[in-house]
Coordinates of C-alpha atoms in Angstrom, one line a residue:
X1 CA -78.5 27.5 -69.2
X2 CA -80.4 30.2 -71.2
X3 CA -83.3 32.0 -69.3
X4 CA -86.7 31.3 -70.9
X5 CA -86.7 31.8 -74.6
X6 CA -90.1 32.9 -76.5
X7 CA -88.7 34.0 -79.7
X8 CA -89.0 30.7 -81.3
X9 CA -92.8 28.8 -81.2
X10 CA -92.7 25.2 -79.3
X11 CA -91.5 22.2 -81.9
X12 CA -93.9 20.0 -83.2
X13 CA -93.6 17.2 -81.1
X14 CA -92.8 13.7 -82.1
X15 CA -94.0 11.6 -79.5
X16 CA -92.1 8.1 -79.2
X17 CA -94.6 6.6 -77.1
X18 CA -98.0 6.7 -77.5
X19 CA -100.4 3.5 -78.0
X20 CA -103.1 1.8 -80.7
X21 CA -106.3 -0.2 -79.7
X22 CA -106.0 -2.4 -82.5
X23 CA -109.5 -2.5 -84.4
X24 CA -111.6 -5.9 -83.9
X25 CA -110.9 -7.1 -87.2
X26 CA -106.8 -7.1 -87.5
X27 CA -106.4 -10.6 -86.5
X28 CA -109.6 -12.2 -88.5
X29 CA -109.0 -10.5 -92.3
X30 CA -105.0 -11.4 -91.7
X31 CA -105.2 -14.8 -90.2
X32 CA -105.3 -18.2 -92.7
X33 CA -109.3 -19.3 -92.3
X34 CA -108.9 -22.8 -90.2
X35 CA -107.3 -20.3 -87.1
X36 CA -110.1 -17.6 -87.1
X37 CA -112.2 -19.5 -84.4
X38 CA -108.9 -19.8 -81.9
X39 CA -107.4 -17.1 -82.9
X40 CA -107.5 -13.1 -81.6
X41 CA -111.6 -11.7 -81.8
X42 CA -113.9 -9.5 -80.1
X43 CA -116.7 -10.6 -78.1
X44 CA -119.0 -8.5 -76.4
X45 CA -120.1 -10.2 -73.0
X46 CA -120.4 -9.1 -68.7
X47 CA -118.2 -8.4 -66.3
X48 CA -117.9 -10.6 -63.4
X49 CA -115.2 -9.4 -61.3
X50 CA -111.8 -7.7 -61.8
X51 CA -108.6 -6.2 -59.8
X52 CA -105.5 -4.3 -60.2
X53 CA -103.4 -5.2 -57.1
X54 CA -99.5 -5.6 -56.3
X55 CA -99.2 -5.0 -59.9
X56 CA -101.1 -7.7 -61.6
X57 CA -104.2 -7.3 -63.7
X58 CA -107.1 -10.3 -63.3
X59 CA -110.2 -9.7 -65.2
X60 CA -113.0 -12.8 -65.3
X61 CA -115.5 -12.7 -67.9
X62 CA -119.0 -13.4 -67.1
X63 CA -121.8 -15.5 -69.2
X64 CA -123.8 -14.5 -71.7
X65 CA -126.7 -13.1 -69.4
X66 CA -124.9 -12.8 -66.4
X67 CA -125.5 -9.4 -64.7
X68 CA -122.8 -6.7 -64.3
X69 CA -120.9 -3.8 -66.7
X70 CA -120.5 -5.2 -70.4
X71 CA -117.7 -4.6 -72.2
X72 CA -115.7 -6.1 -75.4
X73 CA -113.2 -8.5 -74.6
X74 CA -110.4 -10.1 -76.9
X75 CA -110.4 -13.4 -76.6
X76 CA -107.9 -15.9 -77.9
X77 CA -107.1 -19.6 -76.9
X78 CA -107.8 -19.2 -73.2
X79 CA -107.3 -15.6 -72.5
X80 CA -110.3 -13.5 -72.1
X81 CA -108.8 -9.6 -71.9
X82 CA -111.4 -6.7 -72.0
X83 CA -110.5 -3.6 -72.9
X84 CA -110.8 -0.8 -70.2
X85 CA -110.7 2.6 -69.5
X86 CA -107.3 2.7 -68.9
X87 CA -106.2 1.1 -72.3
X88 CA -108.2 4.8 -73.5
X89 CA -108.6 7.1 -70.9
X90 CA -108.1 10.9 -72.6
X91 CA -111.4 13.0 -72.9
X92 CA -112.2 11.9 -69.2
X93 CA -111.5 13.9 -66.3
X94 CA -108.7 12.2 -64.0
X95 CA -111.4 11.3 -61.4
X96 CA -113.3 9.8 -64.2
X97 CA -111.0 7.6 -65.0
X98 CA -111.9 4.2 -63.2
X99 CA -110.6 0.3 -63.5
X100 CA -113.6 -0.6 -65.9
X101 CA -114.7 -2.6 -68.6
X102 CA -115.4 -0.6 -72.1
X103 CA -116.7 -1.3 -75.3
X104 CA -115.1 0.5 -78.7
X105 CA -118.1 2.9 -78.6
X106 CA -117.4 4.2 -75.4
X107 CA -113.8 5.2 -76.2
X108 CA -112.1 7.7 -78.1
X109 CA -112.3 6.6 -81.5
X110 CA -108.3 8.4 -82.1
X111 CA -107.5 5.2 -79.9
X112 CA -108.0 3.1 -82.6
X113 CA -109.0 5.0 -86.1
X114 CA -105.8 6.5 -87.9
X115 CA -108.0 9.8 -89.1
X116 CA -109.2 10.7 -85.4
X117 CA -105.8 9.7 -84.6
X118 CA -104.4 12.4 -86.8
X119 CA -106.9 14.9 -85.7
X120 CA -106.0 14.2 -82.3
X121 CA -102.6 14.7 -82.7
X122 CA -102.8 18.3 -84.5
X123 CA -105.1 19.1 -81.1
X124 CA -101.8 18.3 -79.3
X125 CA -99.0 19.7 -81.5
X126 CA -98.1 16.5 -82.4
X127 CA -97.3 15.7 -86.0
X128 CA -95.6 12.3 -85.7
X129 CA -96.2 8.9 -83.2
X130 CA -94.9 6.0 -82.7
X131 CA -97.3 3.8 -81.1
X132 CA -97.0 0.3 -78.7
X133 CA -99.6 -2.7 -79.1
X134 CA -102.6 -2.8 -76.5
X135 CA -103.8 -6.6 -77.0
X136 CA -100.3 -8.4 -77.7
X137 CA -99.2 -6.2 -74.5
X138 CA -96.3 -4.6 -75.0
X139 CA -93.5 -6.6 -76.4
X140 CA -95.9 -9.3 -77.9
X141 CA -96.2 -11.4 -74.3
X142 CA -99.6 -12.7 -75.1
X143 CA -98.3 -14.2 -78.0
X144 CA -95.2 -15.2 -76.6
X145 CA -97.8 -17.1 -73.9
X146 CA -99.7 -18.8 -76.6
X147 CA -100.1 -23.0 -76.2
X148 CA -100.1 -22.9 -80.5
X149 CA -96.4 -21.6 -81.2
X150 CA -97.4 -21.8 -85.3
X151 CA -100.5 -19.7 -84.8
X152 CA -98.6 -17.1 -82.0
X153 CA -95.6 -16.1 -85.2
X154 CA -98.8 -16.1 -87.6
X155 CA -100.5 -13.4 -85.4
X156 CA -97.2 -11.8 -84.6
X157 CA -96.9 -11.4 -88.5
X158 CA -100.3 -10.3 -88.8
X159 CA -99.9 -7.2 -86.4
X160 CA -96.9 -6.4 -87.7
X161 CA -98.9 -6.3 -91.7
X162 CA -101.4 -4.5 -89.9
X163 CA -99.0 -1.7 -88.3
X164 CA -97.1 -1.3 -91.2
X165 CA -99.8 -1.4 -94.2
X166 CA -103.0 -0.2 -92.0
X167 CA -101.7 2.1 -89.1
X168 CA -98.9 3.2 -90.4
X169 CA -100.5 3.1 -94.3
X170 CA -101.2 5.8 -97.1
X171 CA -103.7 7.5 -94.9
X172 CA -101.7 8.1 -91.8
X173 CA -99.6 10.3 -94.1
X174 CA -96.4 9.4 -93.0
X175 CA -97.2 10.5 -89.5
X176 CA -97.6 7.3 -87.6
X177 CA -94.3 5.3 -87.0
X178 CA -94.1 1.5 -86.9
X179 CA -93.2 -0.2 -84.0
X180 CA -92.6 -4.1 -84.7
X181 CA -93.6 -7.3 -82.4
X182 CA -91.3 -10.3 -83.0
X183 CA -91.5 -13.8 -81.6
X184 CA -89.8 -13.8 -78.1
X185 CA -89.2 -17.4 -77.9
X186 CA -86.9 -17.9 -80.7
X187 CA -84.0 -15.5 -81.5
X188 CA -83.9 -17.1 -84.8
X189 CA -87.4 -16.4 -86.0
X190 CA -87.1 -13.1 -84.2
X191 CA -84.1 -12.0 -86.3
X192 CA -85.8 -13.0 -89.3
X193 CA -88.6 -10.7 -88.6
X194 CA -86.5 -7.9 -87.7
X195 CA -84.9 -8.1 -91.0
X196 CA -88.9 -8.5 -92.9
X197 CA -89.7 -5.2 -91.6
X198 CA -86.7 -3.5 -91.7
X199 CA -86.6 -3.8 -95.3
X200 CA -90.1 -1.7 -95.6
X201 CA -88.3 0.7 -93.5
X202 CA -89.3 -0.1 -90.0
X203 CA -86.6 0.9 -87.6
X204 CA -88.1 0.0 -84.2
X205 CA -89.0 -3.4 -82.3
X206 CA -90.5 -4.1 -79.1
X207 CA -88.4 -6.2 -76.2
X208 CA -88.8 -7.1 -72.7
X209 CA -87.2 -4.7 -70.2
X210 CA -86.3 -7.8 -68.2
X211 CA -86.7 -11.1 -70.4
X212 CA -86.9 -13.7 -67.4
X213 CA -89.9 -12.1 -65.6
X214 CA -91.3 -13.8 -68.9
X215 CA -89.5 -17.1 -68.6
X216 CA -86.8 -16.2 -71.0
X217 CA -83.3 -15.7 -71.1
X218 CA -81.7 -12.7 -69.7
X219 CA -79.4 -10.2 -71.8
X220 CA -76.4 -11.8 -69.8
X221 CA -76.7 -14.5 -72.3
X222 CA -75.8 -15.6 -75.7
X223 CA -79.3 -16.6 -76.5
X224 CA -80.2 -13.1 -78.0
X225 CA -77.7 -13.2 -80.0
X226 CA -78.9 -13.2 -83.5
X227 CA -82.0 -10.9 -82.6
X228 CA -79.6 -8.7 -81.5
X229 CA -77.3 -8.9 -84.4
X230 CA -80.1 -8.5 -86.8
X231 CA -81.3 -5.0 -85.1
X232 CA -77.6 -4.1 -84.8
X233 CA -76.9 -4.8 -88.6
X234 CA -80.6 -2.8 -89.8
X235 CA -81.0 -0.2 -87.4
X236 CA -83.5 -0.9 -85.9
X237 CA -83.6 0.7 -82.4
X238 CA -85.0 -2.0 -79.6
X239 CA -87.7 -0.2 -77.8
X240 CA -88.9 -1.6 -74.1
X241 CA -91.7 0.1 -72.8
X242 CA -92.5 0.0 -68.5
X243 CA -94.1 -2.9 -68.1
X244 CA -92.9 -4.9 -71.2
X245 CA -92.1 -7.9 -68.4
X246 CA -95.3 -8.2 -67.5
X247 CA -94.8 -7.3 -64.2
X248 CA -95.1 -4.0 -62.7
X249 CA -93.2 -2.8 -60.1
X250 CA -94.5 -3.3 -56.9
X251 CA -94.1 -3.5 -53.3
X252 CA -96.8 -6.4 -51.8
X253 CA -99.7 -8.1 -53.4
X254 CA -102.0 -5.2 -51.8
X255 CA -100.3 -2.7 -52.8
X256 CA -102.5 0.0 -54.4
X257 CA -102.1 0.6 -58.2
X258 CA -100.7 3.7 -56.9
X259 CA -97.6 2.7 -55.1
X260 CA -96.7 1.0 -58.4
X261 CA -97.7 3.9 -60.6
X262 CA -95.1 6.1 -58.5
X263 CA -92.4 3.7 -59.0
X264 CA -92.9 2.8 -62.8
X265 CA -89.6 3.3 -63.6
X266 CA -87.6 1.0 -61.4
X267 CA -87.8 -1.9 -64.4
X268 CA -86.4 0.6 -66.3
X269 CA -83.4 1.0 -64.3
X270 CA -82.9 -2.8 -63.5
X271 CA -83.3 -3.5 -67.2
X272 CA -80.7 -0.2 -68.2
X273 CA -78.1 -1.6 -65.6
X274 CA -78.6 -5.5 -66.9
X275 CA -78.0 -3.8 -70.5
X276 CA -74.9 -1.6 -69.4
X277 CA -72.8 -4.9 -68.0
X278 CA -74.1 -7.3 -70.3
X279 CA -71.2 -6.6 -72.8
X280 CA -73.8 -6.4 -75.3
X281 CA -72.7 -3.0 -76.7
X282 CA -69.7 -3.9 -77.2
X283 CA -70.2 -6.6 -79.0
X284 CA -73.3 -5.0 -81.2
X285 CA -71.2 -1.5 -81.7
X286 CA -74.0 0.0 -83.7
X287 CA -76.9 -1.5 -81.3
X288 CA -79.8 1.2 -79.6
X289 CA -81.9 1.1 -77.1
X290 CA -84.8 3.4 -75.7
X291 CA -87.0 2.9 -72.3
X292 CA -90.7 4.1 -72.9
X293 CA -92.5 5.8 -70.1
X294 CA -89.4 5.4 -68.3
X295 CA -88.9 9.1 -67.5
X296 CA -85.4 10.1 -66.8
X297 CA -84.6 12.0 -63.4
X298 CA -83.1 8.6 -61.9
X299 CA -80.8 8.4 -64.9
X300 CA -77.6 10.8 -63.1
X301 CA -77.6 8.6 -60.4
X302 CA -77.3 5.3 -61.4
X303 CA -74.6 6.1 -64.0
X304 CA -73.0 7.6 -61.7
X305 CA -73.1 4.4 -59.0
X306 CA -72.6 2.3 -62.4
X307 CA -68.9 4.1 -63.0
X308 CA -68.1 3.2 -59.2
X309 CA -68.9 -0.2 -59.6
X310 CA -67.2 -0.5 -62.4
X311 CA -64.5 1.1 -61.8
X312 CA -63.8 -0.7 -58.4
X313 CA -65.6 -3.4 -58.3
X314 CA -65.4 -4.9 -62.0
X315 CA -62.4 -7.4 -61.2
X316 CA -64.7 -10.1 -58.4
X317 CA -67.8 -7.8 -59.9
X318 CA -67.6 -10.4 -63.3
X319 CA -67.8 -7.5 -66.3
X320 CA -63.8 -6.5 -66.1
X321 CA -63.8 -9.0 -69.4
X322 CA -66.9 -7.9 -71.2
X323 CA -67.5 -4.3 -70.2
X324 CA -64.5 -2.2 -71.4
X325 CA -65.5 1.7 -71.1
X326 CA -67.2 3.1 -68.1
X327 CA -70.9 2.6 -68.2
X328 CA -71.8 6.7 -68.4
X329 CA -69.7 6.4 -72.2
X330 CA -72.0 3.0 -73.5
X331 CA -74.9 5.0 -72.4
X332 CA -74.2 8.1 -74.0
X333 CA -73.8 6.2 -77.5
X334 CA -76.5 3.8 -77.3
X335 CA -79.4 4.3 -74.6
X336 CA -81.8 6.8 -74.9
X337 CA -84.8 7.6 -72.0
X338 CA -88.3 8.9 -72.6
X339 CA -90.3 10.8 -70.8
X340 CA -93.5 13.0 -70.8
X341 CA -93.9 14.9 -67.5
X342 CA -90.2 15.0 -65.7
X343 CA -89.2 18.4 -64.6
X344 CA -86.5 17.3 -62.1
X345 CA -84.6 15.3 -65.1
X346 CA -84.8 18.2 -67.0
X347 CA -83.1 20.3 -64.3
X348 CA -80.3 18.0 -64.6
X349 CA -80.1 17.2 -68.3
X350 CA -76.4 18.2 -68.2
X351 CA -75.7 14.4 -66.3
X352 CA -77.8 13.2 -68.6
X353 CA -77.0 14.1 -71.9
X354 CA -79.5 16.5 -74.5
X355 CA -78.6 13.7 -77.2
X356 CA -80.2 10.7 -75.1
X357 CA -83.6 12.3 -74.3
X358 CA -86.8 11.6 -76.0
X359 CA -90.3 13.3 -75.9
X360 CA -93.8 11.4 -75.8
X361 CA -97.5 12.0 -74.9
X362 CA -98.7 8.8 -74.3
X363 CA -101.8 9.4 -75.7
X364 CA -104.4 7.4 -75.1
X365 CA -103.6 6.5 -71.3
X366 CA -104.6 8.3 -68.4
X367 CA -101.1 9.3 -68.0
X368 CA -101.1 11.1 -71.1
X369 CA -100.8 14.8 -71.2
X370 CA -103.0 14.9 -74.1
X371 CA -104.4 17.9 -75.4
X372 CA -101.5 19.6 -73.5
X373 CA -98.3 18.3 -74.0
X374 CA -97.4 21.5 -75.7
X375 CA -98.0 24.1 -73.2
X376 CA -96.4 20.8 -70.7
X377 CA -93.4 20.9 -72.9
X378 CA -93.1 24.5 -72.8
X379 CA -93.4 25.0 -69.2
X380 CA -91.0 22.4 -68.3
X381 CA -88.5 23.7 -70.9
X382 CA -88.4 26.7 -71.2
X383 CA -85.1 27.2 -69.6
X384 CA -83.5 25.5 -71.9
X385 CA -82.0 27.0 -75.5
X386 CA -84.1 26.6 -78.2
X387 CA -81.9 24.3 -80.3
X388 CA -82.1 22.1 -76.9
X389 CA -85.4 21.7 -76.7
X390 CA -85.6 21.2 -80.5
X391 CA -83.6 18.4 -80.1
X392 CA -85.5 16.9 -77.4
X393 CA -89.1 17.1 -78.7
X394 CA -88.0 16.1 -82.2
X395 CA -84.5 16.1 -83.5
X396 CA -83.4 13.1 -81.8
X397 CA -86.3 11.2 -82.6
X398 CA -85.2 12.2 -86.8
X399 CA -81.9 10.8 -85.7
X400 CA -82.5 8.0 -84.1
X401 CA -85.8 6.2 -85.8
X402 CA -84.4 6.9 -89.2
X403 CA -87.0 9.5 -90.0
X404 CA -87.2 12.3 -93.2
X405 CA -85.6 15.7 -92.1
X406 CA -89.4 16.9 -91.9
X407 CA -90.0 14.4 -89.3
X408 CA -92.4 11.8 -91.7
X409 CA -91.5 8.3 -92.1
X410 CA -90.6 7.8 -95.1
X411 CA -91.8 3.7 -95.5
X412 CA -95.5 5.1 -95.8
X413 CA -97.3 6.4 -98.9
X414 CA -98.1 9.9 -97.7

């Protein structure tokens, strides 16, 4: 490795995780008339008690009247969700940053307005995004959760309109990247949704990073099959953010959000060894995959355990027939980590691989290091060569998503 390197001014990052509050209206101008009164809208009302513990979130909304914090709250079918400080924490000191309700005033209006966005992002060296749903969770679970299966796919469409012609629209420029929800509980209808968006460009999709924490088939099975075929035949990379199961990791159901905030990545790694023996890559040659948030110093490791097993164990370990190549070479050409703040991975990006790494910010979390994921970026890399950290920050972003040379995607009308 090169000493540090300032002869060459930090890339502009593209960040392949950050996150949208979607706008009160997305649901009510998109959705057919008779489903507006079930389906996803804000209403404004108290707080009467909430808790983040052993990594499960339980918010109860008061009555009109009732005393205690107001905040805006989605509400559809049954579910009453408020938005909080930490769906939009940036601008707030990290001691600040509290488990509370919020309205859309009190946040950062970048969180959900595609010109503050944009301004945002030039305060942070940033000139492209691809950003995850904050409502539909992160693969689409509230949806996927839904009593009325005809009005979930209508509102899974709708987002996915809304992403594409809104967020990701004329005015964004080409600068904000569409990420795609699909309906979990068909492959069928899934695939066919893949394959609407891909041909307006869109070249990512949100998944579970462990399917049967939400009830549905693992990646063992054949039942993905034509959701996987689809993404394998369009490109379209299949992006799983921490969480994306619905259940964070934890260790007990008092655990503070903080033990489970440490060990956000462990889904990650469950879900990137499920993927590696699944025989799914070498069935789906072309098929990619990316972890979100995931950060990547635990990578090393468990391809190196991964290559033991399967190496000794594969015969009684049931992959000897499915899983072909060690599991370090299916990494390498189809699984790609993301991080924001991993110094220790960085240190050992050799057993990693500089083509598999992907920057992000984050932005509008409290993890985010927004406005500073430059001078971040720069500290934590600047032992690397300058085409290496050009690479990370933003070339294999190009690469992978199917972006312009320049970094733009090139479905919008910029």
């Amino acid at each position: 490795m090169n000493t540090a390197r300032t002869d060459r001014p930090f890339p502009l990052i593209i960040s392949v995780d950050d996150h949208t509050v979607e706008p009160p209206d997305v649901w009510q101008d998109r959705l057919p008339k008779k489903y507006r009164d079930s389906g996803p809208r804000i209403v404004r009302a108290p707080l009467k008690e909430m808790s983040f513990l052993g990594g499960r979130f339980r918010p109860v909304m008061g009555a009109r009247g009732d005393d205690g914090p107001v905040g805006d709250w989605w509400v559809y079918e049954d579910l009453h969700r408020p938005l909080t400080r930490l769906d939009t924490a940036v601008g707030y000191g990290r001691d600040e940053i509290k488990l509370e309700v919020i309205t859309y005033e009190q946040m950062r209006p970048g969180s959900y307005d595609v010109p503050a966005r944009l301004a945002d992002m030039d305060l942070n060296h940033v000139q492209s995004a691809v950003c995850f749903p904050t409502f539909p969770r992160f693969c689409g679970q509230t949806f996927t959760e839904a009593a009325d299966r005809e009005l979930a796919l209508l509102c899974v469409r709708a987002y996915n309109d809304w992403m594409v012609e809104e967020w990701c629209g004329a005015r964004a420029h080409g600068r904000l990247v569409p990420l795609t929800l699909v309906p979990l509980w068909d492959a069928g209808l899934a695939a066919a949704e893949v394959r609407r968006n891909a041909a307006r460009g869109v070249r990512a999709v949100a998944f579970s990073e462990i399917p049967p924490h939400l009830g549905l088939p693992s990646v063992h099975t054949d039942a993905w099959d034509p959701f996987l075929a689809a993404c394998d035949e369009t490109g379209t990379v299949i992006a799983m953010h921490i969480g994306s199961s619905s259940r964070m990791p934890s260790t007990s159901a008092d655990a503070p959000p903080a033990v489970g905030s440490t060990i956000t990545f462990a889904n990650c790694c469950f879900s990137m060894v499920d993927w590696l023996m699944s025989g799914k890559f070498e069935r789906f040659p072309d098929l990619r995959i990316m972890y979100a948030e995931g950060q990547i110093g635990w990578i090393p490791y468990i391809l190196e355990r991964a290559d033991v097993v399967w190496e000794e164990n594969r015969g009684w370990g049931g992959v000897a027939d499915k899983v072909h190549r060690p599991p370090s070479e299916l990494f390498a050409d189809h699984v790609h980590g993301c991080f924001f703040d991993d110094a220790f991975g960085l240190r050992n990006l050799d057993s990693i691989g500089v083509g598999n790494v992907l920057y992000e910010t984050d932005y509008p979390h409290s993890d985010s290091t927004w406005p500073a994921s430059r001078q971040v970026g720069e500290a934590q890399m600047g032992h690397l060569d300058p085409d290496v950290t050009e690479r990370i920050v933003r070339g294999n972003a190009i690469e992978l998503l199917g972006l312009a040379p320049d970094g733009l995607w090139g479905g919008a009308a910029r």
